[in-house]
Amino acid sequence: MACAPPALAPIPSDRPVIIAHRGASGHRPEHTVAAYTLAVQMGADFIEPDLVSTKDGVLVARHENEIGGTTDVALKFPERRATKVVDGDTVSGWFTEDFTLAELRTLRAKERLVLRSHAYDGQFGIPTFDEVLALADSLGRARGRVVGVYPETKHPTYHRAIGLALEPKLLAALRARGLDRRDAPVFIQSFEDGNLRTLRSETRVKLVYLLGAGSLSAEKLRDIATFADGIGVHQRMIIGADSAAVPTTLVRDAHAVGLLVHVWTLRSEPVFLGKRYGGDPVAEAREFVRLGVDGVFGDFPDVVAAAVLGRERLP
């Protein structure tokens, strides 16, 4: 009789979860297998694939449907450049919905930010969501612990309007792997409350409403709690960057209505780091841990892990 495989250690619930923003995107080109793999090696509990659609309806991991800044598409398909209106913004470039998966397979990823290393440009392809799910499973089994996935639906209203709705494919992929359950190591996130309200009746997976600015009243938080399990908030909604900044009551207020609070996005470069941290990105992450957040998104998961787990930063 074959022995059952050993149970994987669950994601801890007694500390903030470590969320690798687009993978270890401070170290490798974002949304690549290399970035996700390194993130898990550095201690990430969750890897985050932003999801957009190909022309033939396959979900792929890209931060935006416009991929001119993150791939070599301009060199390989110069004639495909287009201008579109996406969620009210006029955008020019190359769009995933104009390419089949087979065509996207010919592209290679590159670093999006000028200030980061471009040593790995041209080395990695674009993964599908199914491949990211398979990767999380294999990385978890290799390390003896559960690795979660934290997909974001990018421009869901836009995708639905062009006949490439994201949600059915997302849920189908999760169900195929037995992940459409309340205790699954999955969060689905979105900046649009409309698709989250719909998803609430279609899945048991935990949902997170993303917010980038402003303040939240108790009434608004209570409304969010009717369709989401948590909020993903810009770090400055919790505390400002200046040395004299005082924390807001957002974490406490959200917890009072049963919402988790995940903060985004911590980045280590001086241009992103608040003056209050004296050039130490681990100090920033430690402050959010002290302020009681339930999860931290970081481009450098080694930094977040150092703060959350109280260990030395990995090289």
CSV table of C-alpha atoms in Angstrom, one decimal, residues 4-315:
chain,number,residue,atom,x,y,z
A,4,ALA,CA,0.0,9.1,1.8
A,5,PRO,CA,2.3,12.2,1.2
A,6,PRO,CA,3.1,14.1,4.4
A,7,ALA,CA,0.8,17.0,5.2
A,8,LEU,CA,2.2,20.4,4.4
A,9,ALA,CA,2.6,23.0,7.2
A,10,PRO,CA,-0.2,25.5,6.9
A,11,ILE,CA,0.3,29.2,6.5
A,12,PRO,CA,0.6,30.6,10.0
A,13,SER,CA,-2.4,32.5,11.3
A,14,ASP,CA,-0.7,34.1,14.3
A,15,ARG,CA,1.3,36.6,12.4
A,16,PRO,CA,1.0,38.8,9.3
A,17,VAL,CA,1.2,36.9,6.0
A,18,ILE,CA,4.1,37.7,3.7
A,19,ILE,CA,2.8,38.5,0.2
A,20,ALA,CA,5.3,38.6,-2.7
A,21,HIS,CA,4.1,41.5,-4.8
A,22,ARG,CA,4.3,40.1,-8.4
A,23,GLY,CA,6.8,37.7,-7.0
A,24,ALA,CA,10.2,38.8,-5.8
A,25,SER,CA,9.8,41.7,-8.2
A,26,GLY,CA,12.6,43.7,-6.6
A,27,HIS,CA,15.0,41.0,-7.6
A,28,ARG,CA,13.7,39.5,-10.9
A,29,PRO,CA,11.3,40.7,-13.7
A,30,GLU,CA,7.8,40.8,-12.3
A,31,HIS,CA,5.3,38.0,-12.9
A,32,THR,CA,7.8,35.4,-14.0
A,33,VAL,CA,8.3,31.9,-12.7
A,34,ALA,CA,11.8,33.0,-11.5
A,35,ALA,CA,10.3,35.9,-9.5
A,36,TYR,CA,7.7,33.7,-7.9
A,37,THR,CA,10.2,30.9,-7.1
A,38,LEU,CA,12.7,33.3,-5.5
A,39,ALA,CA,9.9,34.8,-3.5
A,40,VAL,CA,9.0,31.5,-1.9
A,41,GLN,CA,12.7,30.7,-1.3
A,42,MET,CA,12.8,34.1,0.6
A,43,GLY,CA,9.9,33.1,2.8
A,44,ALA,CA,6.8,34.4,1.1
A,45,ASP,CA,3.5,32.8,2.2
A,46,PHE,CA,1.6,34.0,-0.9
A,47,ILE,CA,2.6,34.8,-4.5
A,48,GLU,CA,0.6,37.4,-6.4
A,49,PRO,CA,-0.3,37.0,-10.0
A,50,ASP,CA,-2.2,39.9,-11.6
A,51,LEU,CA,-4.5,38.4,-14.2
A,52,VAL,CA,-5.3,39.6,-17.7
A,53,SER,CA,-6.7,37.7,-20.7
A,54,THR,CA,-5.2,36.6,-24.1
A,55,LYS,CA,-7.2,36.9,-27.3
A,56,ASP,CA,-8.1,33.2,-27.0
A,57,GLY,CA,-9.4,33.6,-23.4
A,58,VAL,CA,-6.4,32.3,-21.4
A,59,LEU,CA,-5.5,34.0,-18.1
A,60,VAL,CA,-1.9,35.1,-18.0
A,61,ALA,CA,0.1,36.9,-15.3
A,62,ARG,CA,0.9,40.5,-16.2
A,63,HIS,CA,0.5,43.7,-14.2
A,64,GLU,CA,-1.5,45.3,-17.0
A,65,ASN,CA,-3.0,44.2,-20.3
A,66,GLU,CA,-0.7,46.7,-21.9
A,67,ILE,CA,2.7,44.8,-22.0
A,68,GLY,CA,5.0,47.2,-23.8
A,69,GLY,CA,6.9,48.0,-20.6
A,70,THR,CA,7.3,44.5,-19.3
A,71,THR,CA,8.1,42.4,-22.4
A,72,ASP,CA,10.0,42.6,-25.7
A,73,VAL,CA,6.7,42.8,-27.6
A,74,ALA,CA,7.6,46.1,-29.4
A,75,LEU,CA,10.6,44.3,-31.0
A,76,LYS,CA,8.7,41.2,-32.1
A,77,PHE,CA,5.3,42.7,-33.0
A,78,PRO,CA,5.8,46.4,-33.9
A,79,GLU,CA,2.8,46.4,-36.1
A,80,ARG,CA,0.5,45.4,-33.3
A,81,ARG,CA,0.8,48.8,-31.5
A,82,ALA,CA,-2.7,50.2,-30.7
A,83,THR,CA,-4.5,52.9,-28.7
A,84,LYS,CA,-7.4,51.9,-26.5
A,85,VAL,CA,-9.5,53.4,-23.7
A,86,VAL,CA,-9.2,51.2,-20.6
A,87,ASP,CA,-11.3,52.2,-17.7
A,88,GLY,CA,-11.5,55.7,-19.0
A,89,ASP,CA,-7.8,56.1,-19.6
A,90,THR,CA,-6.4,56.4,-23.2
A,91,VAL,CA,-3.5,54.0,-23.4
A,92,SER,CA,-1.2,53.3,-26.3
A,93,GLY,CA,0.9,50.2,-26.6
A,94,TRP,CA,0.5,46.4,-27.0
A,95,PHE,CA,-2.4,44.6,-25.3
A,96,THR,CA,-2.6,41.0,-24.3
A,97,GLU,CA,-6.2,40.7,-25.7
A,98,ASP,CA,-4.8,41.2,-29.2
A,99,PHE,CA,-2.5,38.2,-28.9
A,100,THR,CA,-3.1,34.5,-28.7
A,101,LEU,CA,-1.4,32.5,-26.0
A,102,ALA,CA,0.9,31.0,-28.7
A,103,GLU,CA,2.0,34.4,-29.7
A,104,LEU,CA,2.6,35.5,-26.1
A,105,ARG,CA,4.7,32.4,-25.6
A,106,THR,CA,7.3,34.0,-28.0
A,107,LEU,CA,7.8,37.0,-25.8
A,108,ARG,CA,10.3,37.4,-23.0
A,109,ALA,CA,9.9,39.5,-19.9
A,110,LYS,CA,12.0,42.5,-18.9
A,111,GLU,CA,12.3,44.7,-15.8
A,112,ARG,CA,9.8,47.5,-15.8
A,113,LEU,CA,11.6,50.0,-13.7
A,114,VAL,CA,14.7,51.8,-14.9
A,115,LEU,CA,16.2,52.0,-11.4
A,116,ARG,CA,16.3,48.2,-11.0
A,117,SER,CA,18.7,45.7,-12.4
A,118,HIS,CA,18.1,44.6,-16.0
A,119,ALA,CA,20.5,41.7,-15.8
A,120,TYR,CA,17.6,39.2,-16.2
A,121,ASP,CA,15.9,40.8,-19.1
A,122,GLY,CA,15.0,38.5,-22.0
A,123,GLN,CA,15.4,35.3,-19.9
A,124,PHE,CA,11.9,34.4,-18.8
A,125,GLY,CA,8.5,33.9,-20.4
A,126,ILE,CA,4.9,34.9,-19.5
A,127,PRO,CA,3.2,32.3,-17.2
A,128,THR,CA,-0.4,31.4,-17.4
A,129,PHE,CA,-2.6,31.4,-14.3
A,130,ASP,CA,-2.7,27.6,-14.4
A,131,GLU,CA,1.1,27.5,-14.4
A,132,VAL,CA,1.2,29.8,-11.4
A,133,LEU,CA,-1.1,27.5,-9.5
A,134,ALA,CA,0.9,24.5,-10.4
A,135,LEU,CA,4.1,26.3,-9.4
A,136,ALA,CA,2.7,27.3,-6.0
A,137,ASP,CA,1.7,23.6,-5.4
A,138,SER,CA,5.1,22.3,-6.5
A,139,LEU,CA,7.1,24.9,-4.5
A,140,GLY,CA,5.0,24.2,-1.4
A,141,ARG,CA,5.5,20.4,-1.7
A,142,ALA,CA,9.3,20.9,-2.1
A,143,ARG,CA,9.5,23.1,1.0
A,144,GLY,CA,7.0,21.2,3.1
A,145,ARG,CA,4.6,24.1,3.6
A,146,VAL,CA,1.6,25.5,1.9
A,147,VAL,CA,2.2,28.3,-0.6
A,148,GLY,CA,-0.8,30.5,-1.3
A,149,VAL,CA,-1.9,32.4,-4.4
A,150,TYR,CA,-3.3,36.0,-4.3
A,151,PRO,CA,-4.7,36.7,-7.8
A,152,GLU,CA,-5.9,40.2,-8.8
A,153,THR,CA,-8.5,40.7,-11.5
A,154,LYS,CA,-7.1,43.5,-13.6
A,155,HIS,CA,-9.7,45.8,-15.3
A,156,PRO,CA,-12.5,43.2,-14.9
A,157,THR,CA,-15.2,45.6,-16.3
A,158,TYR,CA,-13.1,46.3,-19.4
A,159,HIS,CA,-12.4,42.6,-20.0
A,160,ARG,CA,-16.1,41.7,-19.6
A,161,ALA,CA,-17.0,44.4,-22.1
A,162,ILE,CA,-14.7,42.9,-24.8
A,163,GLY,CA,-16.1,39.4,-24.3
A,164,LEU,CA,-13.1,38.1,-22.2
A,165,ALA,CA,-14.5,38.1,-18.7
A,166,LEU,CA,-11.8,37.1,-16.1
A,167,GLU,CA,-13.9,35.7,-13.3
A,168,PRO,CA,-15.3,32.5,-14.9
A,169,LYS,CA,-11.8,31.4,-16.0
A,170,LEU,CA,-10.4,32.3,-12.6
A,171,LEU,CA,-13.0,30.3,-10.7
A,172,ALA,CA,-12.7,27.3,-13.1
A,173,ALA,CA,-8.9,27.2,-12.5
A,174,LEU,CA,-9.3,27.3,-8.7
A,175,ARG,CA,-12.1,24.6,-8.8
A,176,ALA,CA,-10.0,22.3,-11.0
A,177,ARG,CA,-7.4,22.2,-8.2
A,178,GLY,CA,-9.9,22.0,-5.3
A,179,LEU,CA,-9.2,25.5,-4.2
A,180,ASP,CA,-12.8,26.9,-4.3
A,181,ARG,CA,-13.3,26.5,-0.5
A,182,ARG,CA,-13.3,28.8,2.4
A,183,ASP,CA,-10.1,27.6,3.9
A,184,ALA,CA,-8.2,27.6,0.7
A,185,PRO,CA,-4.8,29.4,0.7
A,186,VAL,CA,-6.3,31.9,-1.8
A,187,PHE,CA,-7.3,35.6,-1.7
A,188,ILE,CA,-8.9,37.1,-4.8
A,189,GLN,CA,-8.4,40.9,-4.9
A,190,SER,CA,-9.8,43.7,-7.0
A,191,PHE,CA,-10.0,47.5,-7.1
A,192,GLU,CA,-13.6,47.1,-8.4
A,193,ASP,CA,-16.3,46.4,-5.9
A,194,GLY,CA,-18.7,45.3,-8.6
A,195,ASN,CA,-17.0,42.1,-9.5
A,196,LEU,CA,-16.3,41.4,-5.8
A,197,ARG,CA,-20.0,41.7,-5.0
A,198,THR,CA,-20.7,39.2,-7.8
A,199,LEU,CA,-17.9,36.9,-6.8
A,200,ARG,CA,-19.2,36.8,-3.2
A,201,SER,CA,-22.2,34.7,-4.4
A,202,GLU,CA,-20.1,32.6,-6.7
A,203,THR,CA,-17.1,31.4,-4.6
A,204,ARG,CA,-16.2,30.7,-1.0
A,205,VAL,CA,-12.7,32.0,-1.5
A,206,LYS,CA,-11.7,35.0,0.6
A,207,LEU,CA,-12.1,38.3,-1.2
A,208,VAL,CA,-10.1,41.6,-0.7
A,209,TYR,CA,-11.1,45.0,-1.8
A,210,LEU,CA,-8.2,47.2,-2.9
A,211,LEU,CA,-8.0,50.9,-2.0
A,212,GLY,CA,-5.4,53.4,-2.9
A,213,ALA,CA,-6.3,56.6,-1.1
A,214,GLY,CA,-8.7,58.5,1.1
A,215,SER,CA,-10.3,57.7,4.4
A,216,LEU,CA,-12.9,55.1,5.3
A,217,SER,CA,-15.8,55.8,7.5
A,218,ALA,CA,-17.3,53.1,9.8
A,219,GLU,CA,-20.3,53.0,7.4
A,220,LYS,CA,-18.1,52.3,4.4
A,221,LEU,CA,-16.2,49.6,6.2
A,222,ARG,CA,-19.4,47.9,7.2
A,223,ASP,CA,-20.5,48.0,3.6
A,224,ILE,CA,-17.2,46.5,2.4
A,225,ALA,CA,-17.6,43.7,5.0
A,226,THR,CA,-20.8,42.6,3.2
A,227,PHE,CA,-18.9,41.5,0.1
A,228,ALA,CA,-15.2,41.2,1.2
A,229,ASP,CA,-13.2,39.5,3.9
A,230,GLY,CA,-10.5,42.2,3.9
A,231,ILE,CA,-9.1,45.4,2.5
A,232,GLY,CA,-5.8,45.9,0.7
A,233,VAL,CA,-4.8,49.4,1.4
A,234,HIS,CA,-2.0,51.7,0.3
A,235,GLN,CA,0.6,52.1,3.1
A,236,ARG,CA,0.0,55.8,3.4
A,237,MET,CA,-3.6,55.2,4.4
A,238,ILE,CA,-2.2,53.7,7.6
A,239,ILE,CA,0.7,56.1,8.3
A,240,GLY,CA,2.4,58.9,6.4
A,241,ALA,CA,6.0,58.9,5.3
A,242,ASP,CA,7.2,61.9,7.4
A,243,SER,CA,9.0,61.4,10.7
A,244,ALA,CA,6.2,63.1,12.6
A,245,ALA,CA,3.3,61.1,11.0
A,246,VAL,CA,0.8,59.6,13.4
A,247,PRO,CA,-1.0,56.3,12.5
A,248,THR,CA,-4.6,56.5,11.4
A,249,THR,CA,-7.2,54.3,13.1
A,250,LEU,CA,-7.8,52.4,9.9
A,251,VAL,CA,-6.4,49.0,11.1
A,252,ARG,CA,-8.4,49.2,14.3
A,253,ASP,CA,-11.6,50.3,12.6
A,254,ALA,CA,-11.4,47.6,9.9
A,255,HIS,CA,-10.8,44.9,12.5
A,256,ALA,CA,-13.8,46.2,14.4
A,257,VAL,CA,-16.1,45.1,11.6
A,258,GLY,CA,-14.3,41.9,10.9
A,259,LEU,CA,-12.1,42.9,8.0
A,260,LEU,CA,-8.5,41.8,7.5
A,261,VAL,CA,-6.1,44.5,6.6
A,262,HIS,CA,-3.3,43.9,4.1
A,263,VAL,CA,-0.9,46.8,3.3
A,264,TRP,CA,0.7,47.5,-0.1
A,265,THR,CA,3.3,47.9,-1.5
A,266,LEU,CA,6.6,48.1,0.4
A,267,ARG,CA,9.6,48.8,-1.8
A,268,SER,CA,13.2,49.2,-0.6
A,269,GLU,CA,14.6,51.8,-2.9
A,270,PRO,CA,15.1,55.3,-1.4
A,271,VAL,CA,12.7,56.9,-3.8
A,272,PHE,CA,9.9,54.8,-2.4
A,273,LEU,CA,11.0,54.7,1.3
A,274,GLY,CA,9.6,57.2,3.7
A,275,LYS,CA,12.0,59.5,5.5
A,276,ARG,CA,10.8,58.2,8.9
A,277,TYR,CA,12.7,54.9,8.3
A,278,GLY,CA,16.2,56.4,7.9
A,279,GLY,CA,16.9,54.3,4.8
A,280,ASP,CA,16.1,51.0,6.5
A,281,PRO,CA,13.3,49.1,4.6
A,282,VAL,CA,13.1,46.5,7.3
A,283,ALA,CA,12.2,49.2,9.8
A,284,GLU,CA,9.2,50.2,7.6
A,285,ALA,CA,8.0,46.6,7.4
A,286,ARG,CA,8.4,46.3,11.2
A,287,GLU,CA,6.3,49.3,11.8
A,288,PHE,CA,3.4,47.9,9.9
A,289,VAL,CA,3.7,44.6,11.8
A,290,ARG,CA,3.6,46.7,15.0
A,291,LEU,CA,0.6,48.5,13.8
A,292,GLY,CA,-1.3,45.3,13.6
A,293,VAL,CA,-1.8,44.6,9.9
A,294,ASP,CA,-2.7,41.1,8.8
A,295,GLY,CA,-0.5,40.9,5.7
A,296,VAL,CA,2.2,42.9,4.0
A,297,PHE,CA,2.8,43.1,0.2
A,298,GLY,CA,6.4,43.7,-0.7
A,299,ASP,CA,8.5,43.8,-3.9
A,300,PHE,CA,11.3,42.4,-1.7
A,301,PRO,CA,9.8,39.5,0.3
A,302,ASP,CA,13.2,38.9,2.0
A,303,VAL,CA,12.7,42.4,3.6
A,304,VAL,CA,9.2,41.6,4.7
A,305,ALA,CA,10.2,38.2,6.0
A,306,ALA,CA,13.0,39.7,8.0
A,307,ALA,CA,10.5,42.0,9.8
A,308,VAL,CA,7.7,39.5,10.2
A,309,LEU,CA,9.8,36.5,11.2
A,310,GLY,CA,12.4,38.5,13.2
A,311,ARG,CA,15.3,37.1,11.3
A,312,GLU,CA,18.2,38.4,9.3
A,313,ARG,CA,17.5,39.5,5.7
A,314,LEU,CA,18.4,36.9,3.2
A,315,PRO,CA,21.2,37.7,0.8
